Amino acid sequence: MMKYEKEINKRRTFAIISHPDAGKTTLTEKLLLFGGAIQTAGAVKSNKIKKHATSDFMEIERQRGISVATSVMSFEYNDILINLLDTPGHKDFAEDTYRTLTAVDSVILVIDSVNGVEDQTRRLMEVCRMRDTPVIVFINKMDRDGKNRFDLLEEVEKELSIHLHPMTWPINSGKDFKGVYNLHDKSLVLFTANTKASDDEDVVTISDLNNTVLEDKLGDRDAETLREDVELVDGVHGPLNIENYLAGKVAPVFFGSAVNNFGVKEMLDTFITIAPAPRSRETTKRLVDVQEDKLSGFIFKIHANLDPKHRDRIAFLRICSGRFERNKYYKHVRLEKEVRFSNPYSFLARSKDVIEEAYPGDVVGLFDTGGFKIGDTLTEGENFYFTGIPSFSPEIFKEVVNKDPMKTKQLEKGLLQLTDEGVAQLFTQFGGNKKIIGCVGELQFEVIQYRLLQEYGASVEFRAQPYYKACWITSTDKKKLDDFTRFKSSNIAEDKDKHLVYLAQSEWFLNTERQNNPDIEFHFTSEIH
Ligand code: GDP
């Protein structure tokens, strides 16, 4: 047995993703109840920013405060240690979510049965697709009059381009919702509204669907429909191919109602059986085997305290191999120096406290005084970076206008630090000095303006820029790339790592340039390293 095999095999690190309001918070809470991490419903606060009040900093701070406390929720269920990584609900902080997805081994996707596939669902799944992240789908709110179950599955398959594999099958929806049939262990789980986590679900084992018990429980019409549905679904799908799930090609689907704690246990039991334990990861140098003795891990999130009295930052380290130990020296690869941490922070629900050790799949909070940026790697001496931690093209671009020339130095420092934290992306116009900030949402500009003033004393305004996307450009033909950047210089910028970026005004411009310049590759994401 490998040194840490037992610890590694008992861990499952994942995130729940959804369009806002689909039921992520509610489902999280039910999972925590099952794990015994909380005792009562209502204990998990939504991390949503309720209204889009751009100058409501109290709201932003409140949200950030909650989100650090619940960034990672660790709990045990049936001897499995579950690390649930929280993702911000607000779309303006979507980049945070994308990065968190680089630190998980699988996801649970919640879909509202009434609304089906929504905007955020689509974008988040794109990120999962890029990494072939295994996905389990939970179709929520079956107690409401939702879409027809077959239509809904077809919509999800088509819109998210993933094959679905129903694990349970619903009997009606809305006020006629009677429960689900578990296709795997052939049992009927009858629906009762219930907000507590308990094992006393009304479950009837039905090994033969022709048994008239079905009529007794469901009535003639629904019993017949269920038989037909199951025959159809079983005929199409057969048993779940776990390899295909692990490869991100097939997503098992569960139907339920999170608020009623219905269908959640079926999903959780399957999750701990099939979801991947921490796996080996690719780096710029070699594949790092998760079973290696030596520590490696990367920073995927940095959380700064907005309270001026507490200027600390917490960097979130995802451990990829080896054992992390308190007070041991590790190599900070980018800074080429040895660092150690005397107060690493754990997220175990019962003991939010300093930890002595952690294993692959775990996330450790490291108090940081500005030495980290997203993508940084810790090792025991070797030099490499984990790959697949990209920046995504921002969607809103604004020029930074310095309103206080006396504070230029502070401004530059602030911009660098905030972008290291991943709050926004910074582009410098080619051949000029114009600094352009790219974000996913308006709210981020408000946060930047506020923090530059509060933390660095720099006062800025933003001037809107007419760009629609930033594409990183590369070419094997250096001359062609040089020519392009020269001809298009007003649309060219460099990102923080001096990579060339083409700022497109519109989709039409982008497509035209791509057609006219076949030797140049346009990338919609950049690997940070
Ligand atoms: P989030 O934005 O994805 O975190 O969604 P929430 O968990 O906050 O849920 C949004 C709303 O949907 C809340 O009012 C929940 O009470 C409600 N909700 C969650 N699950 C269900 C469900 O199964 N049925 C119904 N009818 N409502 C639900």
PDB file of N, CA and C in Angstrom, residues 50-111:
ATOM      1  N   LYS A  50     -28.184  39.638  -2.947  1.00  0.00           N
ATOM      2  CA  LYS A  50     -29.595  39.622  -3.316  1.00  0.00           C
ATOM      3  C   LYS A  50     -29.945  40.613  -4.417  1.00  0.00           C
ATOM      4  N   LYS A  51     -29.522  41.844  -4.221  1.00  0.00           N
ATOM      5  CA  LYS A  51     -29.894  42.813  -5.242  1.00  0.00           C
ATOM      6  C   LYS A  51     -28.635  43.315  -5.939  1.00  0.00           C
ATOM      7  N   HIS A  52     -28.825  43.792  -7.110  1.00  0.00           N
ATOM      8  CA  HIS A  52     -27.671  44.263  -7.865  1.00  0.00           C
ATOM      9  C   HIS A  52     -27.412  45.736  -7.536  1.00  0.00           C
ATOM     10  N   ALA A  53     -27.240  46.027  -6.246  1.00  0.00           N
ATOM     11  CA  ALA A  53     -26.982  47.406  -5.838  1.00  0.00           C
ATOM     12  C   ALA A  53     -25.482  47.613  -5.874  1.00  0.00           C
ATOM     13  N   THR A  54     -25.006  48.291  -6.895  1.00  0.00           N
ATOM     14  CA  THR A  54     -23.568  48.308  -7.130  1.00  0.00           C
ATOM     15  C   THR A  54     -22.787  49.018  -6.038  1.00  0.00           C
ATOM     16  N   SER A  55     -23.411  49.975  -5.342  1.00  0.00           N
ATOM     17  CA  SER A  55     -22.611  50.677  -4.352  1.00  0.00           C
ATOM     18  C   SER A  55     -22.872  50.154  -2.946  1.00  0.00           C
ATOM     19  N   ASP A  56     -23.550  49.051  -2.871  1.00  0.00           N
ATOM     20  CA  ASP A  56     -23.879  48.506  -1.565  1.00  0.00           C
ATOM     21  C   ASP A  56     -22.742  47.637  -1.036  1.00  0.00           C
ATOM     22  N   PHE A  57     -21.732  48.306  -0.482  1.00  0.00           N
ATOM     23  CA  PHE A  57     -20.549  47.558  -0.068  1.00  0.00           C
ATOM     24  C   PHE A  57     -20.784  46.695   1.149  1.00  0.00           C
ATOM     25  N   MET A  58     -21.730  47.149   1.978  1.00  0.00           N
ATOM     26  CA  MET A  58     -22.041  46.318   3.121  1.00  0.00           C
ATOM     27  C   MET A  58     -22.463  44.927   2.632  1.00  0.00           C
ATOM     28  N   GLU A  59     -23.227  44.955   1.564  1.00  0.00           N
ATOM     29  CA  GLU A  59     -23.720  43.708   1.010  1.00  0.00           C
ATOM     30  C   GLU A  59     -22.562  42.869   0.462  1.00  0.00           C
ATOM     31  N   ILE A  60     -21.647  43.534  -0.212  1.00  0.00           N
ATOM     32  CA  ILE A  60     -20.490  42.812  -0.744  1.00  0.00           C
ATOM     33  C   ILE A  60     -19.672  42.231   0.403  1.00  0.00           C
ATOM     34  N   GLU A  61     -19.463  43.044   1.423  1.00  0.00           N
ATOM     35  CA  GLU A  61     -18.673  42.568   2.547  1.00  0.00           C
ATOM     36  C   GLU A  61     -19.355  41.416   3.255  1.00  0.00           C
ATOM     37  N   ARG A  62     -20.645  41.549   3.412  1.00  0.00           N
ATOM     38  CA  ARG A  62     -21.390  40.491   4.064  1.00  0.00           C
ATOM     39  C   ARG A  62     -21.218  39.195   3.265  1.00  0.00           C
ATOM     40  N   GLN A  63     -21.372  39.348   1.975  1.00  0.00           N
ATOM     41  CA  GLN A  63     -21.268  38.178   1.114  1.00  0.00           C
ATOM     42  C   GLN A  63     -19.871  37.566   1.212  1.00  0.00           C
ATOM     43  N   ARG A  64     -18.864  38.428   1.202  1.00  0.00           N
ATOM     44  CA  ARG A  64     -17.493  37.915   1.263  1.00  0.00           C
ATOM     45  C   ARG A  64     -17.219  37.271   2.612  1.00  0.00           C
ATOM     46  N   GLY A  65     -17.794  37.869   3.655  1.00  0.00           N
ATOM     47  CA  GLY A  65     -17.610  37.314   4.989  1.00  0.00           C
ATOM     48  C   GLY A  65     -18.170  35.906   5.076  1.00  0.00           C
ATOM     49  N   ILE A  66     -19.363  35.750   4.566  1.00  0.00           N
ATOM     50  CA  ILE A  66     -19.978  34.427   4.580  1.00  0.00           C
ATOM     51  C   ILE A  66     -19.185  33.478   3.703  1.00  0.00           C
ATOM     52  N   SER A  67     -18.750  34.019   2.577  1.00  0.00           N
ATOM     53  CA  SER A  67     -18.145  33.085   1.646  1.00  0.00           C
ATOM     54  C   SER A  67     -16.791  32.581   2.133  1.00  0.00           C
ATOM     55  N   VAL A  68     -16.102  33.335   3.003  1.00  0.00           N
ATOM     56  CA  VAL A  68     -14.845  32.761   3.495  1.00  0.00           C
ATOM     57  C   VAL A  68     -15.132  31.682   4.530  1.00  0.00           C
ATOM     58  N   ALA A  69     -16.147  31.915   5.334  1.00  0.00           N
ATOM     59  CA  ALA A  69     -16.472  30.934   6.365  1.00  0.00           C
ATOM     60  C   ALA A  69     -16.958  29.627   5.745  1.00  0.00           C
ATOM     61  N   THR A  70     -17.618  29.730   4.626  1.00  0.00           N
ATOM     62  CA  THR A  70     -18.176  28.519   4.030  1.00  0.00           C
ATOM     63  C   THR A  70     -17.453  28.138   2.741  1.00  0.00           C
ATOM     64  N   SER A  71     -16.248  28.678   2.561  1.00  0.00           N
ATOM     65  CA  SER A  71     -15.523  28.400   1.312  1.00  0.00           C
ATOM     66  C   SER A  71     -15.350  26.912   1.089  1.00  0.00           C
ATOM     67  N   VAL A  72     -15.037  26.229   2.187  1.00  0.00           N
ATOM     68  CA  VAL A  72     -14.873  24.787   2.107  1.00  0.00           C
ATOM     69  C   VAL A  72     -15.628  24.198   3.281  1.00  0.00           C
ATOM     70  N   MET A  73     -16.445  23.216   3.026  1.00  0.00           N
ATOM     71  CA  MET A  73     -17.149  22.558   4.114  1.00  0.00           C
ATOM     72  C   MET A  73     -16.745  21.092   4.088  1.00  0.00           C
ATOM     73  N   SER A  74     -16.114  20.664   5.179  1.00  0.00           N
ATOM     74  CA  SER A  74     -15.646  19.276   5.227  1.00  0.00           C
ATOM     75  C   SER A  74     -16.470  18.505   6.236  1.00  0.00           C
ATOM     76  N   PHE A  75     -16.900  17.338   5.853  1.00  0.00           N
ATOM     77  CA  PHE A  75     -17.664  16.509   6.784  1.00  0.00           C
ATOM     78  C   PHE A  75     -17.543  15.045   6.380  1.00  0.00           C
ATOM     79  N   GLU A  76     -17.861  14.187   7.338  1.00  0.00           N
ATOM     80  CA  GLU A  76     -17.758  12.757   7.049  1.00  0.00           C
ATOM     81  C   GLU A  76     -19.129  12.153   6.872  1.00  0.00           C
ATOM     82  N   TYR A  77     -19.218  11.227   5.953  1.00  0.00           N
ATOM     83  CA  TYR A  77     -20.464  10.486   5.752  1.00  0.00           C
ATOM     84  C   TYR A  77     -20.071   9.063   5.378  1.00  0.00           C
ATOM     85  N   ASN A  78     -20.536   8.089   6.157  1.00  0.00           N
ATOM     86  CA  ASN A  78     -20.178   6.680   5.913  1.00  0.00           C
ATOM     87  C   ASN A  78     -18.675   6.472   5.691  1.00  0.00           C
ATOM     88  N   ASP A  79     -17.881   7.053   6.572  1.00  0.00           N
ATOM     89  CA  ASP A  79     -16.423   6.916   6.526  1.00  0.00           C
ATOM     90  C   ASP A  79     -15.752   7.568   5.323  1.00  0.00           C
ATOM     91  N   ILE A  80     -16.498   8.354   4.596  1.00  0.00           N
ATOM     92  CA  ILE A  80     -15.889   9.109   3.500  1.00  0.00           C
ATOM     93  C   ILE A  80     -15.754  10.555   3.958  1.00  0.00           C
ATOM     94  N   LEU A  81     -14.570  11.140   3.714  1.00  0.00           N
ATOM     95  CA  LEU A  81     -14.375  12.546   4.071  1.00  0.00           C
ATOM     96  C   LEU A  81     -14.705  13.400   2.853  1.00  0.00           C
ATOM     97  N   ILE A  82     -15.751  14.189   3.011  1.00  0.00           N
ATOM     98  CA  ILE A  82     -16.230  14.983   1.884  1.00  0.00           C
ATOM     99  C   ILE A  82     -15.774  16.428   2.037  1.00  0.00           C
ATOM    100  N   ASN A  83     -15.092  16.943   1.018  1.00  0.00           N
ATOM    101  CA  ASN A  83     -14.726  18.363   0.994  1.00  0.00           C
ATOM    102  C   ASN A  83     -15.594  19.044  -0.055  1.00  0.00           C
ATOM    103  N   LEU A  84     -16.529  19.841   0.424  1.00  0.00           N
ATOM    104  CA  LEU A  84     -17.429  20.539  -0.499  1.00  0.00           C
ATOM    105  C   LEU A  84     -16.950  21.979  -0.643  1.00  0.00           C
ATOM    106  N   LEU A  85     -16.532  22.335  -1.833  1.00  0.00           N
ATOM    107  CA  LEU A  85     -16.023  23.685  -2.080  1.00  0.00           C
ATOM    108  C   LEU A  85     -17.159  24.572  -2.547  1.00  0.00           C
ATOM    109  N   ASP A  86     -17.347  25.677  -1.868  1.00  0.00           N
ATOM    110  CA  ASP A  86     -18.450  26.565  -2.213  1.00  0.00           C
ATOM    111  C   ASP A  86     -18.048  27.460  -3.375  1.00  0.00           C
ATOM    112  N   THR A  87     -19.044  27.849  -4.150  1.00  0.00           N
ATOM    113  CA  THR A  87     -18.782  28.753  -5.264  1.00  0.00           C
ATOM    114  C   THR A  87     -19.742  29.924  -5.156  1.00  0.00           C
ATOM    115  N   PRO A  88     -19.282  31.136  -5.466  1.00  0.00           N
ATOM    116  CA  PRO A  88     -20.171  32.282  -5.330  1.00  0.00           C
ATOM    117  C   PRO A  88     -21.354  32.156  -6.283  1.00  0.00           C
ATOM    118  N   GLY A  89     -22.513  32.561  -5.786  1.00  0.00           N
ATOM    119  CA  GLY A  89     -23.699  32.436  -6.610  1.00  0.00           C
ATOM    120  C   GLY A  89     -23.838  33.553  -7.637  1.00  0.00           C
ATOM    121  N   HIS A  90     -23.333  34.736  -7.279  1.00  0.00           N
ATOM    122  CA  HIS A  90     -23.546  35.891  -8.153  1.00  0.00           C
ATOM    123  C   HIS A  90     -22.725  35.792  -9.430  1.00  0.00           C
ATOM    124  N   LYS A  91     -23.342  36.095 -10.550  1.00  0.00           N
ATOM    125  CA  LYS A  91     -22.655  35.874 -11.815  1.00  0.00           C
ATOM    126  C   LYS A  91     -21.426  36.785 -11.995  1.00  0.00           C
ATOM    127  N   ASP A  92     -21.438  37.925 -11.306  1.00  0.00           N
ATOM    128  CA  ASP A  92     -20.301  38.822 -11.428  1.00  0.00           C
ATOM    129  C   ASP A  92     -19.030  38.225 -10.818  1.00  0.00           C
ATOM    130  N   PHE A  93     -19.192  37.217 -10.004  1.00  0.00           N
ATOM    131  CA  PHE A  93     -18.020  36.573  -9.429  1.00  0.00           C
ATOM    132  C   PHE A  93     -17.776  35.202 -10.050  1.00  0.00           C
ATOM    133  N   ALA A  94     -18.246  35.050 -11.265  1.00  0.00           N
ATOM    134  CA  ALA A  94     -18.160  33.747 -11.935  1.00  0.00           C
ATOM    135  C   ALA A  94     -16.719  33.256 -12.067  1.00  0.00           C
ATOM    136  N   GLU A  95     -15.776  34.194 -12.217  1.00  0.00           N
ATOM    137  CA  GLU A  95     -14.380  33.760 -12.371  1.00  0.00           C
ATOM    138  C   GLU A  95     -13.893  32.991 -11.159  1.00  0.00           C
ATOM    139  N   ASP A  96     -14.342  33.434  -9.995  1.00  0.00           N
ATOM    140  CA  ASP A  96     -14.030  32.737  -8.752  1.00  0.00           C
ATOM    141  C   ASP A  96     -14.511  31.287  -8.830  1.00  0.00           C
ATOM    142  N   THR A  97     -15.714  31.157  -9.340  1.00  0.00           N
ATOM    143  CA  THR A  97     -16.289  29.819  -9.493  1.00  0.00           C
ATOM    144  C   THR A  97     -15.479  28.984 -10.468  1.00  0.00           C
ATOM    145  N   TYR A  98     -15.123  29.578 -11.606  1.00  0.00           N
ATOM    146  CA  TYR A  98     -14.345  28.832 -12.595  1.00  0.00           C
ATOM    147  C   TYR A  98     -13.057  28.309 -11.973  1.00  0.00           C
ATOM    148  N   ARG A  99     -12.420  29.163 -11.171  1.00  0.00           N
ATOM    149  CA  ARG A  99     -11.143  28.742 -10.580  1.00  0.00           C
ATOM    150  C   ARG A  99     -11.342  27.664  -9.530  1.00  0.00           C
ATOM    151  N   THR A 100     -12.436  27.793  -8.770  1.00  0.00           N
ATOM    152  CA  THR A 100     -12.709  26.756  -7.780  1.00  0.00           C
ATOM    153  C   THR A 100     -12.893  25.406  -8.474  1.00  0.00           C
ATOM    154  N   LEU A 101     -13.454  25.445  -9.674  1.00  0.00           N
ATOM    155  CA  LEU A 101     -13.660  24.188 -10.397  1.00  0.00           C
ATOM    156  C   LEU A 101     -12.340  23.508 -10.769  1.00  0.00           C
ATOM    157  N   THR A 102     -11.240  24.259 -10.765  1.00  0.00           N
ATOM    158  CA  THR A 102      -9.944  23.631 -11.038  1.00  0.00           C
ATOM    159  C   THR A 102      -9.452  22.847  -9.822  1.00  0.00           C
ATOM    160  N   ALA A 103     -10.056  23.111  -8.666  1.00  0.00           N
ATOM    161  CA  ALA A 103      -9.572  22.487  -7.438  1.00  0.00           C
ATOM    162  C   ALA A 103     -10.424  21.302  -7.009  1.00  0.00           C
ATOM    163  N   VAL A 104     -11.475  20.980  -7.760  1.00  0.00           N
ATOM    164  CA  VAL A 104     -12.328  19.851  -7.367  1.00  0.00           C
ATOM    165  C   VAL A 104     -12.082  18.647  -8.272  1.00  0.00           C
ATOM    166  N   ASP A 105     -12.547  17.503  -7.809  1.00  0.00           N
ATOM    167  CA  ASP A 105     -12.400  16.285  -8.607  1.00  0.00           C
ATOM    168  C   ASP A 105     -13.696  15.904  -9.308  1.00  0.00           C
ATOM    169  N   SER A 106     -14.804  16.468  -8.842  1.00  0.00           N
ATOM    170  CA  SER A 106     -16.077  16.220  -9.524  1.00  0.00           C
ATOM    171  C   SER A 106     -17.063  17.309  -9.110  1.00  0.00           C
ATOM    172  N   VAL A 107     -18.206  17.356  -9.785  1.00  0.00           N
ATOM    173  CA  VAL A 107     -19.227  18.342  -9.415  1.00  0.00           C
ATOM    174  C   VAL A 107     -20.613  17.708  -9.384  1.00  0.00           C
ATOM    175  N   ILE A 108     -21.489  18.366  -8.616  1.00  0.00           N
ATOM    176  CA  ILE A 108     -22.910  18.061  -8.684  1.00  0.00           C
ATOM    177  C   ILE A 108     -23.582  19.289  -9.281  1.00  0.00           C
ATOM    178  N   LEU A 109     -24.316  19.072 -10.344  1.00  0.00           N
ATOM    179  CA  LEU A 109     -24.987  20.166 -11.036  1.00  0.00           C
ATOM    180  C   LEU A 109     -26.469  20.135 -10.682  1.00  0.00           C
ATOM    181  N   VAL A 110     -26.955  21.248 -10.120  1.00  0.00           N
ATOM    182  CA  VAL A 110     -28.372  21.317  -9.757  1.00  0.00           C
ATOM    183  C   VAL A 110     -29.139  22.037 -10.858  1.00  0.00           C
ATOM    184  N   ILE A 111     -30.209  21.426 -11.313  1.00  0.00           N
ATOM    185  CA  ILE A 111     -31.050  22.059 -12.332  1.00  0.00           C
ATOM    186  C   ILE A 111     -32.471  22.167 -11.796  1.00  0.00           C
TER     187      ILE A 111
END
